[in-house]
mmCIF file of C-alpha atoms in Angstrom:
data_model
loop_
_atom_site.group_PDB
_atom_site.id
_atom_site.type_symbol
_atom_site.label_atom_id
_atom_site.label_comp_id
_atom_site.label_asym_id
_atom_site.label_seq_id
_atom_site.Cartn_x
_atom_site.Cartn_y
_atom_site.Cartn_z
ATOM 1 C CA UNK H 1 1.646 186.335 11.004
ATOM 2 C CA UNK H 2 -0.870 188.096 13.251
ATOM 3 C CA UNK H 3 -2.068 190.158 10.305
ATOM 4 C CA UNK H 4 -2.481 187.040 8.205
ATOM 5 C CA UNK H 5 -4.691 185.405 10.889
ATOM 6 C CA UNK H 6 -6.772 188.576 11.189
ATOM 7 C CA UNK H 7 -7.272 188.816 7.412
ATOM 8 C CA UNK H 8 -8.148 185.111 7.248
ATOM 9 C CA UNK H 9 -10.665 185.614 10.065
ATOM 10 C CA UNK H 10 -12.270 188.572 8.211
ATOM 11 C CA UNK H 11 -12.578 186.562 4.983
ATOM 12 C CA UNK H 12 -14.333 183.730 6.841
ATOM 13 C CA UNK H 13 -16.748 186.085 8.603
ATOM 14 C CA UNK H 14 -17.598 188.061 5.453
ATOM 15 C CA UNK H 15 -18.055 184.967 3.290
ATOM 16 C CA UNK H 16 -20.416 183.395 5.826
ATOM 17 C CA UNK H 17 -23.038 186.114 5.548
ATOM 18 C CA UNK H 18 -26.497 184.571 5.420
ATOM 19 C CA UNK H 19 -28.362 185.113 2.163
ATOM 20 C CA UNK H 20 -31.588 187.112 2.368
ATOM 21 C CA UNK H 21 -34.760 185.270 1.309
ATOM 22 C CA UNK H 22 -38.400 186.139 0.710
ATOM 23 C CA UNK H 23 -40.916 183.325 1.160
ATOM 24 C CA UNK H 24 -44.422 183.604 -0.277
ATOM 25 C CA UNK H 25 -47.793 181.884 0.054
ATOM 26 C CA UNK H 26 -50.902 182.520 -2.027
ATOM 27 C CA UNK H 27 -54.474 181.534 -1.193
ATOM 28 C CA UNK H 28 -57.829 181.826 -2.895
ATOM 29 C CA UNK H 29 -60.575 182.413 -0.350
ATOM 30 C CA UNK H 30 -64.280 181.883 -0.953
ATOM 31 C CA UNK H 31 -66.090 184.408 1.249
ATOM 32 C CA UNK H 32 -69.474 183.584 -0.268
ATOM 33 C CA UNK H 33 -72.334 181.217 0.535
ATOM 34 C CA UNK H 34 -71.892 179.531 -2.856
ATOM 35 C CA UNK H 35 -69.887 176.564 -4.039
ATOM 36 C CA UNK H 36 -67.282 177.835 -6.510
ATOM 37 C CA UNK H 37 -65.478 175.833 -9.186
ATOM 38 C CA UNK H 38 -62.521 177.282 -11.066
ATOM 39 C CA UNK H 39 -62.007 175.508 -14.378
ATOM 40 C CA UNK H 40 -58.570 176.084 -15.878
ATOM 41 C CA UNK H 41 -58.104 176.149 -19.670
ATOM 42 C CA UNK H 42 -55.167 176.229 -22.071
ATOM 43 C CA UNK H 43 -55.901 176.606 -25.806
ATOM 44 C CA UNK H 44 -59.610 175.892 -25.158
ATOM 45 C CA UNK H 45 -58.842 172.563 -23.444
ATOM 46 C CA UNK H 46 -59.714 172.071 -19.770
ATOM 47 C CA UNK H 47 -56.503 171.174 -17.946
ATOM 48 C CA UNK H 48 -57.306 171.526 -14.239
ATOM 49 C CA UNK H 49 -59.918 172.612 -11.703
ATOM 50 C CA UNK H 50 -60.330 173.684 -8.101
ATOM 51 C CA UNK H 51 -63.516 173.474 -6.021
ATOM 52 C CA UNK H 52 -64.256 175.721 -3.040
ATOM 53 C CA UNK H 53 -67.058 175.082 -0.629
ATOM 54 C CA UNK H 54 -68.704 178.139 0.928
ATOM 55 C CA UNK H 55 -66.356 180.019 3.280
ATOM 56 C CA UNK H 56 -63.313 177.893 2.461
ATOM 57 C CA UNK H 57 -59.841 178.501 1.058
ATOM 58 C CA UNK H 58 -57.037 176.735 -0.810
ATOM 59 C CA UNK H 59 -53.365 177.491 -1.154
ATOM 60 C CA UNK H 60 -52.344 177.802 -4.805
ATOM 61 C CA UNK H 61 -48.699 178.836 -4.409
ATOM 62 C CA UNK H 62 -45.789 178.526 -2.011
ATOM 63 C CA UNK H 63 -42.159 179.275 -2.712
ATOM 64 C CA UNK H 64 -39.249 181.628 -2.227
ATOM 65 C CA UNK H 65 -37.206 184.283 -3.985
ATOM 66 C CA UNK H 66 -33.623 185.357 -3.394
ATOM 67 C CA UNK H 67 -33.319 188.661 -1.586
ATOM 68 C CA UNK H 68 -35.841 190.712 0.339
ATOM 69 C CA UNK H 69 -38.619 191.687 -2.059
ATOM 70 C CA UNK H 70 -41.811 193.660 -1.703
ATOM 71 C CA UNK H 71 -44.867 192.856 -3.746
ATOM 72 C CA UNK H 72 -42.775 190.933 -6.249
ATOM 73 C CA UNK H 73 -45.480 188.414 -7.023
ATOM 74 C CA UNK H 74 -45.583 184.658 -6.802
ATOM 75 C CA UNK H 75 -45.407 181.570 -9.002
ATOM 76 C CA UNK H 76 -48.442 179.290 -9.178
ATOM 77 C CA UNK H 77 -48.478 176.422 -11.673
ATOM 78 C CA UNK H 78 -52.292 176.526 -11.559
ATOM 79 C CA UNK H 79 -52.200 180.075 -12.935
ATOM 80 C CA UNK H 80 -49.032 179.876 -15.057
ATOM 81 C CA UNK H 81 -50.218 176.842 -17.030
ATOM 82 C CA UNK H 82 -53.556 178.461 -17.948
ATOM 83 C CA UNK H 83 -54.676 181.060 -20.455
ATOM 84 C CA UNK H 84 -58.213 181.391 -19.080
ATOM 85 C CA UNK H 85 -60.490 180.345 -16.241
ATOM 86 C CA UNK H 86 -64.205 179.795 -16.041
ATOM 87 C CA UNK H 87 -65.478 180.455 -12.532
ATOM 88 C CA UNK H 88 -68.762 178.668 -11.818
ATOM 89 C CA UNK H 89 -71.028 179.509 -8.876
ATOM 90 C CA UNK H 90 -73.322 176.711 -7.658
ATOM 91 C CA UNK H 91 -72.861 174.783 -10.923
ATOM 92 C CA UNK H 92 -74.920 177.365 -12.857
ATOM 93 C CA UNK H 93 -73.695 180.975 -13.030
ATOM 94 C CA UNK H 94 -70.390 181.505 -14.881
ATOM 95 C CA UNK H 95 -67.865 184.211 -15.572
ATOM 96 C CA UNK H 96 -64.577 183.960 -17.486
ATOM 97 C CA UNK H 97 -61.197 185.362 -16.482
ATOM 98 C CA UNK H 98 -58.801 185.951 -19.384
ATOM 99 C CA UNK H 99 -55.038 186.297 -19.407
ATOM 100 C CA UNK H 100 -54.448 189.059 -21.957
ATOM 101 C CA UNK H 101 -56.759 187.916 -24.819
ATOM 102 C CA UNK H 102 -60.546 187.901 -24.578
ATOM 103 C CA UNK H 103 -62.040 184.918 -26.354
ATOM 104 C CA UNK H 104 -65.692 183.857 -26.578
ATOM 105 C CA UNK H 105 -67.757 184.704 -23.533
ATOM 106 C CA UNK H 106 -70.610 187.050 -22.706
ATOM 107 C CA UNK H 107 -69.581 187.557 -19.080
ATOM 108 C CA UNK H 108 -65.900 188.010 -18.370
ATOM 109 C CA UNK H 109 -63.157 189.918 -16.575
ATOM 110 C CA UNK H 110 -60.360 191.282 -18.738
ATOM 111 C CA UNK H 111 -56.781 191.058 -17.493
ATOM 112 C CA UNK H 112 -56.915 194.692 -16.359
ATOM 113 C CA UNK H 113 -59.870 194.055 -14.036
ATOM 114 C CA UNK H 114 -59.157 194.063 -10.291
ATOM 115 C CA UNK H 115 -61.316 190.901 -10.134
ATOM 116 C CA UNK H 116 -59.239 188.875 -12.614
ATOM 117 C CA UNK H 117 -57.359 185.895 -11.119
ATOM 118 C CA UNK H 118 -54.431 186.512 -13.505
ATOM 119 C CA UNK H 119 -53.914 190.116 -12.366
ATOM 120 C CA UNK H 120 -51.484 190.410 -9.436
ATOM 121 C CA UNK H 121 -53.281 193.598 -8.353
ATOM 122 C CA UNK H 122 -56.388 191.501 -7.642
ATOM 123 C CA UNK H 123 -54.624 189.909 -4.673
ATOM 124 C CA UNK H 124 -54.454 191.448 -1.227
ATOM 125 C CA UNK H 125 -50.781 191.644 -0.266
ATOM 126 C CA UNK H 126 -49.181 191.657 3.181
ATOM 127 C CA UNK H 127 -45.723 190.861 4.525
ATOM 128 C CA UNK H 128 -43.952 190.135 7.791
ATOM 129 C CA UNK H 129 -40.215 190.518 8.303
ATOM 130 C CA UNK H 130 -39.213 187.543 10.476
ATOM 131 C CA UNK H 131 -35.687 188.939 10.904
ATOM 132 C CA UNK H 132 -33.181 190.973 8.882
ATOM 133 C CA UNK H 133 -32.662 188.084 6.427
ATOM 134 C CA UNK H 134 -36.194 186.709 6.015
ATOM 135 C CA UNK H 135 -39.509 188.122 4.808
ATOM 136 C CA UNK H 136 -42.826 186.283 4.463
ATOM 137 C CA UNK H 137 -45.183 187.595 1.768
ATOM 138 C CA UNK H 138 -48.858 186.608 1.718
ATOM 139 C CA UNK H 139 -51.160 187.026 -1.303
ATOM 140 C CA UNK H 140 -54.915 186.451 -0.930
ATOM 141 C CA UNK H 141 -57.643 186.539 -3.562
ATOM 142 C CA UNK H 142 -61.151 186.853 -2.113
ATOM 143 C CA UNK H 143 -64.303 185.759 -3.920
ATOM 144 C CA UNK H 144 -67.133 188.012 -2.766
ATOM 145 C CA UNK H 145 -70.873 188.385 -3.255
ATOM 146 C CA UNK H 146 -70.150 190.910 -6.020
ATOM 147 C CA UNK H 147 -68.378 188.202 -8.034
ATOM 148 C CA UNK H 148 -71.547 186.149 -7.906
ATOM 149 C CA UNK H 149 -73.682 189.161 -8.875
ATOM 150 C CA UNK H 150 -71.384 189.791 -11.872
ATOM 151 C CA UNK H 151 -72.394 186.382 -13.268
ATOM 152 C CA UNK H 152 -76.093 187.301 -13.410
#
């Protein structure tokens, strides 16, 4: 009977192991002196937009994944629902960001560009392990003066 209680105790302890989780947050940060509008398109139809005042930021994603992951990415409905963006500086200068296929634009970033909003490698990544079961991942995209200059 003692062995049965010990085995029962082990089963309870093992089955109560806390699941590991990675939480993530993603922000777009405007480090410029310009107002920036991001116009989101799907099949050439505008579906959404975000506006950033100079030196401001907005969170575009927050969620979690099972397990402890590294730079495993994030899910943002703003990005996932779009096939292209037009980024407008001060309501005049524009540049397009394309997800895979380049359409009709004279100034644009292809998907491979480190400045493209669709490319995970365009985001600065950092993480903090809160404890052995929890990690917090942070992804930040920074608009810079060079982005503005690329529109000219």
